[in-house]
XYZ file of C-alpha atoms in Angstrom:
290
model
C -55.701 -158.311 2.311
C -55.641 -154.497 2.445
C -58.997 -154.565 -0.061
C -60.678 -157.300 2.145
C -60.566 -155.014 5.384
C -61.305 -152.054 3.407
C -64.764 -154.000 2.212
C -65.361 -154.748 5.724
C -64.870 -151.782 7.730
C -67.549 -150.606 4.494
C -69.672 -152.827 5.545
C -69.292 -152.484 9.385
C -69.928 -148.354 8.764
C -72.933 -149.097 6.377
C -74.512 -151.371 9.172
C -74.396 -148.572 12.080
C -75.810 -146.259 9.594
C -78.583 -148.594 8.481
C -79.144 -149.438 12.214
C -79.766 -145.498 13.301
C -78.212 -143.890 16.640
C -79.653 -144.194 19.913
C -80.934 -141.139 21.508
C -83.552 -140.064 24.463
C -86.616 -138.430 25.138
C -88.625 -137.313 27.664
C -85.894 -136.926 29.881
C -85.869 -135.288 32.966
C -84.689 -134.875 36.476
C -86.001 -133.638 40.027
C -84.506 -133.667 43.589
C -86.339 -134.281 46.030
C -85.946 -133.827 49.978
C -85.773 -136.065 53.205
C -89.680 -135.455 53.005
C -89.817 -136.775 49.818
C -91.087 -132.854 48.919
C -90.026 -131.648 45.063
C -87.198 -129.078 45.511
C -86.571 -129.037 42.013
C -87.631 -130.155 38.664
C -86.125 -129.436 35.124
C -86.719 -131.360 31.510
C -83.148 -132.696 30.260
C -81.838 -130.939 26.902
C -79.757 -132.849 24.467
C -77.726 -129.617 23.152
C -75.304 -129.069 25.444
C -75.500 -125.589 24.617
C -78.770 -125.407 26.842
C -77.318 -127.657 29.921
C -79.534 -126.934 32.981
C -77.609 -124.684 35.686
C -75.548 -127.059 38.365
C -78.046 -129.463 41.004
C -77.202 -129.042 44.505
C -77.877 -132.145 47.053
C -78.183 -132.041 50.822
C -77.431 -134.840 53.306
C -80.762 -136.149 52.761
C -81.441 -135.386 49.133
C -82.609 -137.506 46.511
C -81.714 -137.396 42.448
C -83.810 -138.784 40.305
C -83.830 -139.042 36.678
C -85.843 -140.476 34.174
C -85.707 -140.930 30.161
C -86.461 -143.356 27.330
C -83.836 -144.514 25.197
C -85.208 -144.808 21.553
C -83.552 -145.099 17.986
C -84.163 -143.021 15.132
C -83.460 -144.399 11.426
C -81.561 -141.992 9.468
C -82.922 -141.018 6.344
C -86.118 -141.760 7.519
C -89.870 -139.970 8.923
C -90.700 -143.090 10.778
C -90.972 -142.402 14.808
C -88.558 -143.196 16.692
C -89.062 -146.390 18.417
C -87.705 -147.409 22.256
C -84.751 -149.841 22.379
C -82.230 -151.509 25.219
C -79.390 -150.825 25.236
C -76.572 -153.649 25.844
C -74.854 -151.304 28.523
C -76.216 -148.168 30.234
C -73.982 -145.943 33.218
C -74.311 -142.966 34.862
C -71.155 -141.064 35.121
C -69.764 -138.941 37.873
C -66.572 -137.414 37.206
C -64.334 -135.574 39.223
C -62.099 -132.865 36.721
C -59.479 -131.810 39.706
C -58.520 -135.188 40.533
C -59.611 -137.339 37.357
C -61.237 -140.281 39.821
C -64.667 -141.260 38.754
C -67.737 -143.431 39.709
C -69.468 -145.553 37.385
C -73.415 -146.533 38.306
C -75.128 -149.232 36.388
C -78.947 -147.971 35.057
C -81.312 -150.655 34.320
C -83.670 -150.231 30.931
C -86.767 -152.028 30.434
C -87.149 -153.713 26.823
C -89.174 -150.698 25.827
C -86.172 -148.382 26.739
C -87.568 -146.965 29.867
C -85.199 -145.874 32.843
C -84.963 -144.705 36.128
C -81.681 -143.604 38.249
C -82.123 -142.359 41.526
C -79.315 -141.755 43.966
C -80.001 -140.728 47.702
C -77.476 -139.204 49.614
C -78.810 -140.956 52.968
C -77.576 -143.956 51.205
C -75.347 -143.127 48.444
C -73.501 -145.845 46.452
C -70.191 -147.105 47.730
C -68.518 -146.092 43.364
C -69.668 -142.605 44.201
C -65.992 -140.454 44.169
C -65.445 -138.163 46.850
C -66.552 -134.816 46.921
C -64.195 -132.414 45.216
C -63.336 -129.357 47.744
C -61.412 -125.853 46.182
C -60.908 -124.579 48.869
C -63.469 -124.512 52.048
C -66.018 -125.164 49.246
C -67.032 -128.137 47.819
C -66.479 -128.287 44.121
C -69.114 -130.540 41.099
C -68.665 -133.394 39.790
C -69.555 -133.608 35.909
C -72.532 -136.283 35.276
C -72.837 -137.724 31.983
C -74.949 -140.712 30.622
C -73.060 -143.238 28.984
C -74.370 -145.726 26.246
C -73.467 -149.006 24.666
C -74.815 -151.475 22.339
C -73.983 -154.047 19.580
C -76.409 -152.499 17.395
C -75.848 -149.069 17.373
C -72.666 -146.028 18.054
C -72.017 -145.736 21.326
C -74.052 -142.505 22.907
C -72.750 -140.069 25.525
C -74.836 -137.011 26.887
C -73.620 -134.494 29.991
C -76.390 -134.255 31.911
C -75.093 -131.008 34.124
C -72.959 -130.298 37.406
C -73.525 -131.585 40.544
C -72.795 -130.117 43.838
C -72.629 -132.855 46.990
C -72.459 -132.628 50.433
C -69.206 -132.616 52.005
C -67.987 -136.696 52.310
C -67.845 -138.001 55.781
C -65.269 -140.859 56.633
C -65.957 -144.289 55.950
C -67.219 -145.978 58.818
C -64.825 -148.162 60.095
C -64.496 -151.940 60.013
C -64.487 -154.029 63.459
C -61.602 -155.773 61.915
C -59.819 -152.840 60.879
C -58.221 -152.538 64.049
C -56.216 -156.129 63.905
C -54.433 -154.890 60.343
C -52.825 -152.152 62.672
C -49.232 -152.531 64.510
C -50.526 -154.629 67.644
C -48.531 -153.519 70.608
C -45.741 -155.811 71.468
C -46.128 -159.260 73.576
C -44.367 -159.351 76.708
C -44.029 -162.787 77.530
C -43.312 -163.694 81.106
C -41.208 -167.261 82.014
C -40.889 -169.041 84.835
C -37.671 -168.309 86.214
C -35.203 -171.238 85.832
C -35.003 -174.167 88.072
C -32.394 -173.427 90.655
C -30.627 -176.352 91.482
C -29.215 -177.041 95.113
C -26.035 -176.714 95.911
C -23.786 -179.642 95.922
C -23.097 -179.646 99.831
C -26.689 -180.417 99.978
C -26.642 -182.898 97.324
C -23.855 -184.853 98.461
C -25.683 -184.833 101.845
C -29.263 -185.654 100.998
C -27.353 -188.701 98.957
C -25.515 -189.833 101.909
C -28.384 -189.785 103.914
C -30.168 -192.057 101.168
C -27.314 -194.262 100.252
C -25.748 -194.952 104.095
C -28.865 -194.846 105.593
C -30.010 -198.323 105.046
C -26.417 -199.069 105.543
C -26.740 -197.658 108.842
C -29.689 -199.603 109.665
C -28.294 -202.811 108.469
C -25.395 -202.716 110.583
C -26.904 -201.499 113.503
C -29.542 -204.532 113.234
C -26.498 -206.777 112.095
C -24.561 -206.013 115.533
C -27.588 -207.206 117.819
C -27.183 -210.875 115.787
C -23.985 -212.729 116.970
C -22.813 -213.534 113.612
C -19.610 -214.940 113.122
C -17.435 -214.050 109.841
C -13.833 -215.891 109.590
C -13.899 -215.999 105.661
C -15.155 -212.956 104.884
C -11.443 -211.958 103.958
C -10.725 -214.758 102.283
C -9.904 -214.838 98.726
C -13.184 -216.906 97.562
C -15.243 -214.468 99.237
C -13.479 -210.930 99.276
C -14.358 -211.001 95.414
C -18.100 -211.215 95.438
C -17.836 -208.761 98.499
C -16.444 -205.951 96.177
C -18.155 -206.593 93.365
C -21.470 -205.718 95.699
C -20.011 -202.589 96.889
C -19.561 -201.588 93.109
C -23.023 -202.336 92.024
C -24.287 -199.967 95.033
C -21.494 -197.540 94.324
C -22.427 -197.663 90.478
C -26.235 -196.581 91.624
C -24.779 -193.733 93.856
C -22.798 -192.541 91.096
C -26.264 -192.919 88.518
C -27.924 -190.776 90.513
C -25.258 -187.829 90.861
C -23.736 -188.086 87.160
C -24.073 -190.692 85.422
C -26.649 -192.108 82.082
C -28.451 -194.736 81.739
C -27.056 -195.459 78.858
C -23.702 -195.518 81.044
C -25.082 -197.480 83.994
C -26.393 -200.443 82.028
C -23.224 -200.951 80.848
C -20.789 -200.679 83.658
C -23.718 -202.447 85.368
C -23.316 -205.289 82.785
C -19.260 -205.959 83.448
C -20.051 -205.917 87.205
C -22.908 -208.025 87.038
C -21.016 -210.111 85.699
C -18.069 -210.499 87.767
C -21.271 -210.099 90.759
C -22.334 -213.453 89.483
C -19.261 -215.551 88.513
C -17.584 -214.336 92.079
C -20.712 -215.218 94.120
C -20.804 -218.417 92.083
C -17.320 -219.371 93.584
C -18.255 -218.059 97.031
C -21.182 -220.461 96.817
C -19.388 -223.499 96.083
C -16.701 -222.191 98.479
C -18.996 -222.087 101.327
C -20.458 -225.566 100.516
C -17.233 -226.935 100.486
C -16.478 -225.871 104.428
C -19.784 -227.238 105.214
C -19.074 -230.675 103.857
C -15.760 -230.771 105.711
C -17.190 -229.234 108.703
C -16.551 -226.093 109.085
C -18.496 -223.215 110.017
């Protein structure tokens, strides 16, 4: 097992060597201002023995840079041809606090590139700008490169100096992930009942009234009641006065639930009392009574 992986990282090594390392040429970079004027404009070395002295950018600033990406066979006096790389990043990395960006770089097939970053617009993976101090410190930028054909290849480009970071603007829905202040909800007040004086009264007047009425139209008739005492008719004269004394009492305290059934067992005894009072009273009238 130990041989077999041995063989294969062999063969892995031998096929990045075959393959050559990527590299660049003609690179370069220039800043240009709001005008779209050249401020500055500098070659790229690949030693970094000769890295160019640190770019400053102002608020309207741009950074270009341009390079080709190309391969050179080791071993080998054949010219370096252009390539595309799988993966290709521009770095900016911040040494105080460790936080970096990471901005994608497009190649063309014949390993042509172009990055440009404007400061009127700058991209929302660009880190802060470092401050020491009241002075803004650089942020390292590197190119980084990857593909499935070659070694990875890394180059730091130089220091770069940015303007000052403003605050992000702010979201119209940022304000509705703050504390809210509170709700003060405002009730009705509670139903005040009246008072029970007024209850009892306003119940009288309802219940007696018709009462009241009744009798007073009752005593302009000349009605004549000898039985009403009697035994076959006293009955089904108290079982009325329960049934309207039950509805009194409905209205001031009792349930339904509690009225339909008391008003069952007096309904009842309502109709088997005025039943008999019935055939009472037809009784008197067949023997001649009045």
């Amino acid at each position: 097992m130990k041989l077999s992986l041995l063989v294969l990282s062999s063969l892995l090594a031998a096929r990045e060597t075959l393959a050559g390392q990527l590299s660049l040429q003609q690179a370069r970079f220039s800043v240009l201002g709001g005008d779209v004027s050249p401020l500055r404009q500098e070659p790229i070395s690949l030693s970094p023995a000769n890295e160019p002295d640190p770019v400053r950018l102002g608020p309207s600033d741009t950074l270009k840079l341009a390079f080709t990406v190309v391969t050179k066979e080791q071993d080998s006096d054949a010219e370096p041809k252009g390539v595309q790389p799988h993966q290709t990043f521009v770095r900016f990395f911040d040494k105080q606090s460790g936080e970096e960006g990471i901005v994608p770089v497009r190649v063309a097939q014949s390993g042509k590139a172009k990055f440009e970053l404007s400061m009127a617009r700058p991209p929302s993976s660009l880190p802060p700008t470092p401050l020491q101090g009241n002075e803004t410190a650089p942020l390292t930028v590197s190119l980084l490169m990857g593909s499935f054909d070659h070694s990875p290849y890394s180059l730091q480009l130089f220091d770069l100096y940015l303007p000052p970071s403003q605050p992000a603007p702010e979201h119209p829905d940022e304000k509705t992930f703050h504390p809210q202040p509170e709700i003060q909800h405002t009730f009705r007040p509670e139903q005040k009942l009246p008072s029970k004086f007024v209850s009892g009264l306003a119940a009288l007047v309802v219940v007696g009234g018709p009462w009241v009425v009744l009798l007073g139209l009752l005593s302009q008739v000349p009605l004549s009641t000898p039985h009403l005492l009697s035994p076959s008719i006293l009955p089904f004269t108290v079982s009325l006065t329960a049934l309207e004394a039950l509805l009194f009492y409905y209205w001031a305290d009792l349930k339904l639930g509690q009225v339909l059934a008391y008003g069952a067992a007096v309904g009842l005894v309502t109709v088997i009392s005025g039943k008999t009072a019935l055939e009472k009273r037809g009784e008197w009238r067949l023997q001649g009574k009045k």
